[in-house]
Every structure is written in structure tokens, then in C-alpha cells.
Amino acid sequence: MEENGSMCELRTHKQVQYNAVCSDFALNHNMEKLASRIGIKSGTMLRNKLNPEQPHKLDPVDLALLCKESGDFTILNTLMADLGVVTVPIPDSKEDKNFLERVLFNSVLSGEISQDALDMHSTKRLPRSVKRKTLARAQSALGNLVLLINDLERRTTGIQPLMQMGSDFFANGAPIPGLT
């Protein structure tokens, strides 16, 4: 019986979070443009699907298309958060950064998140805009880590993974004993 009670609490809590994030999404994006891109008749229909007081509901396929087209995964992340699942958008890997640049970029993003945490620690109320900005930084850091992992996987599946990593290490300025 306790399980049913906790499930209802999760459902109520999750519905409140979902309604809030859908309202924020509708305020922060151009509904007309997104509706036409994902194949919904009008921005009004999309806005209605994001409005909890309307009978229209956002179906999973529309949600996926909406997140992909807008580049904003906050609705999806809100739905998954209490399940212990985090979604990570993989950034465009057109920017060809090497392993060292990815590690250093991750340090920059971690520093920015740490600064946000220090700023949040001294405030009593966290505005939604600050929350969204910090979450966007964290998502960016996670995306960078995914590309870092992909790079490592690519490098360690070849015939000579240590030679590949070693040559990059020395090519990027590592001191060689006896030659410095």
C-alpha cells in the first residue's frame, strides 16, 4: 500500500514540474517557427499542447522532435530526472578539438559551474533563469565529456593505441627527458 502512495506523490510532483517546464518552454521559444519545423499545423496548436489547461497533449514523438529542433532538452530532462536518468545532447563535433583541448575545455566549464554554485550558495531564492543557465552549462560539460569519451574509445580501439596517444602527448608540448 505504501508503494501506491509514493507513486501518487511522484505522479503529482512530476506533473507540477512538467507543467512548469512546458510553460517556460513556450515562453522561451518561437512556437510558430518550431511548429512548422516539426510538422504541427500552427504555433497555437503547439502552444496548446504545452499548456496543461488545454485538452491537447504533447505526444512522445512530438516531444522528441521539439527537443531536437529547439536544442532545448529541459522538458525531457525534467521527465527523466526522478528516474535517475540524465539525457546528454551530443554537441556538433564539427569543431575538431584534440584530446588536450577537450580536457581543458571541461576544466573551464567545471570552473563556471563551480562559480555558479558559489553564487547560489549565498542566495535564498534561485530564479528560473539562473537555474536554466546553470543547467545549460552542466549539459554542455556533459556533452563535452561524451565527446571526450568517444575520442578515447576511438583512440584505444586501434592497433597501436598507446602510440597514438603518446605521439599526441609529445606533439602537444610534453617535455622529453634529456632534450629539455
XYZ file of C-alpha atoms in Angstrom:
180
model
C 0.000 0.000 0.000
C 2.918 2.319 0.754
C 4.231 1.878 -2.785
C 0.953 3.152 -4.259
C 1.086 6.210 -2.006
C 4.628 7.049 -3.028
C 3.787 6.546 -6.702
C 0.901 9.027 -6.411
C 3.219 11.520 -4.736
C 5.749 11.090 -7.541
C 2.979 11.500 -10.124
C 1.699 14.725 -8.544
C 5.201 16.146 -8.058
C 6.244 15.185 -11.597
C 3.060 16.674 -13.111
C 3.693 20.010 -11.368
C 7.304 20.035 -12.636
C 6.214 19.053 -16.157
C 3.568 21.789 -16.291
C 6.098 24.421 -15.143
C 8.789 23.399 -17.631
C 6.268 23.290 -20.507
C 5.119 26.824 -19.634
C 8.743 28.023 -19.520
C 9.462 26.346 -22.844
C 6.501 28.064 -24.517
C 7.670 31.444 -23.200
C 11.297 30.987 -24.263
C 10.821 29.766 -27.848
C 9.127 30.887 -31.056
C 6.181 28.474 -31.278
C 5.264 29.391 -34.868
C 8.733 28.579 -36.177
C 9.078 25.361 -34.159
C 5.591 24.144 -35.110
C 6.308 24.462 -38.820
C 9.674 22.704 -38.436
C 8.252 19.680 -36.611
C 5.095 19.323 -38.699
C 2.437 20.705 -36.355
C -0.199 22.835 -38.122
C 0.280 26.038 -36.141
C 2.103 27.646 -33.265
C -1.212 27.923 -31.442
C -1.657 24.138 -31.566
C 1.879 23.623 -30.241
C 1.281 26.209 -27.511
C -1.939 24.380 -26.578
C -0.064 21.081 -26.359
C 2.370 22.711 -23.923
C -0.450 24.258 -21.869
C -1.653 21.881 -19.098
C -5.109 23.511 -19.072
C -5.792 22.562 -22.706
C -7.122 19.132 -23.752
C -4.348 18.638 -26.342
C -1.349 16.660 -25.117
C 2.228 16.545 -26.353
C 2.917 13.024 -27.587
C 6.374 11.424 -27.265
C 7.252 11.779 -30.968
C 6.364 15.483 -30.964
C 8.347 15.916 -27.742
C 11.414 14.294 -29.290
C 11.145 16.407 -32.451
C 10.557 19.554 -30.393
C 13.637 18.936 -28.231
C 15.830 18.133 -31.212
C 14.687 21.084 -33.317
C 14.919 23.640 -30.495
C 18.111 22.241 -28.964
C 16.375 22.613 -25.588
C 16.051 19.329 -23.697
C 14.629 20.749 -20.457
C 11.224 19.063 -20.836
C 12.825 15.685 -21.445
C 15.329 16.163 -18.621
C 12.528 17.110 -16.228
C 10.644 13.929 -17.064
C 13.715 11.741 -16.583
C 15.244 13.410 -13.514
C 13.413 11.464 -10.800
C 14.146 8.205 -12.593
C 17.875 8.716 -12.167
C 18.419 9.201 -15.905
C 20.226 12.156 -17.448
C 19.978 12.985 -21.121
C 23.016 14.499 -22.787
C 22.836 16.209 -26.154
C 26.000 15.398 -28.050
C 27.448 18.649 -29.388
C 28.241 19.123 -33.025
C 31.639 17.515 -33.440
C 32.486 19.701 -36.443
C 34.860 21.567 -34.180
C 37.799 19.220 -34.282
C 39.340 19.588 -30.844
C 42.127 17.309 -29.763
C 42.159 15.361 -26.523
C 44.039 18.027 -24.562
C 41.699 20.819 -25.724
C 38.665 18.771 -24.646
C 40.138 18.176 -21.184
C 40.970 21.868 -20.766
C 37.532 22.924 -22.038
C 35.989 20.585 -19.474
C 38.013 22.362 -16.776
C 36.671 25.726 -17.964
C 33.073 24.501 -17.833
C 33.624 22.926 -14.413
C 35.018 26.226 -13.151
C 31.970 28.108 -14.435
C 29.635 25.618 -12.743
C 31.644 25.959 -9.520
C 31.273 29.742 -9.698
C 27.526 29.342 -10.198
C 27.388 27.046 -7.152
C 29.215 29.632 -5.040
C 26.821 32.340 -6.215
C 23.785 30.151 -5.486
C 25.030 29.260 -2.019
C 24.600 32.824 -0.777
C 21.109 33.381 -2.232
C 17.856 32.346 -0.603
C 15.840 32.074 -3.806
C 17.030 30.710 -7.129
C 15.393 32.383 -10.152
C 14.409 30.100 -13.037
C 16.680 31.996 -15.428
C 19.742 31.253 -13.253
C 18.663 27.638 -12.911
C 18.277 27.301 -16.699
C 21.669 28.940 -17.333
C 23.434 26.640 -14.871
C 21.702 23.563 -16.269
C 22.740 24.597 -19.787
C 26.371 24.832 -18.633
C 26.144 21.426 -16.976
C 24.616 19.935 -20.140
C 27.418 21.487 -22.191
C 30.006 19.976 -19.847
C 28.355 16.557 -20.101
C 28.259 16.805 -23.897
C 31.958 17.680 -23.921
C 32.655 14.664 -21.691
C 30.736 12.415 -24.101
C 32.930 13.644 -26.968
C 35.999 13.115 -24.771
C 34.887 9.539 -24.093
C 34.227 8.977 -27.812
C 37.717 10.272 -28.600
C 39.269 7.949 -26.030
C 37.274 4.985 -27.352
C 38.361 5.755 -30.906
C 41.985 6.001 -29.860
C 42.037 2.813 -27.824
C 40.429 0.521 -30.403
C 43.258 0.792 -32.957
C 46.287 -1.429 -33.360
C 48.629 0.939 -31.558
C 46.513 2.971 -29.109
C 49.436 3.838 -26.853
C 51.475 5.064 -29.806
C 48.589 7.280 -30.950
C 48.065 8.787 -27.503
C 51.801 9.050 -26.879
C 52.529 10.855 -30.135
C 49.721 13.345 -29.416
C 51.068 13.861 -25.913
C 54.556 14.688 -27.160
C 53.316 16.694 -30.155
C 51.348 18.949 -27.791
C 54.443 20.008 -25.886
C 55.323 17.312 -23.393
C 58.941 17.571 -22.220
C 61.178 14.718 -23.287
C 63.821 13.845 -20.657
C 67.322 14.733 -21.810
C 66.123 17.084 -24.557
C 64.787 19.931 -22.366
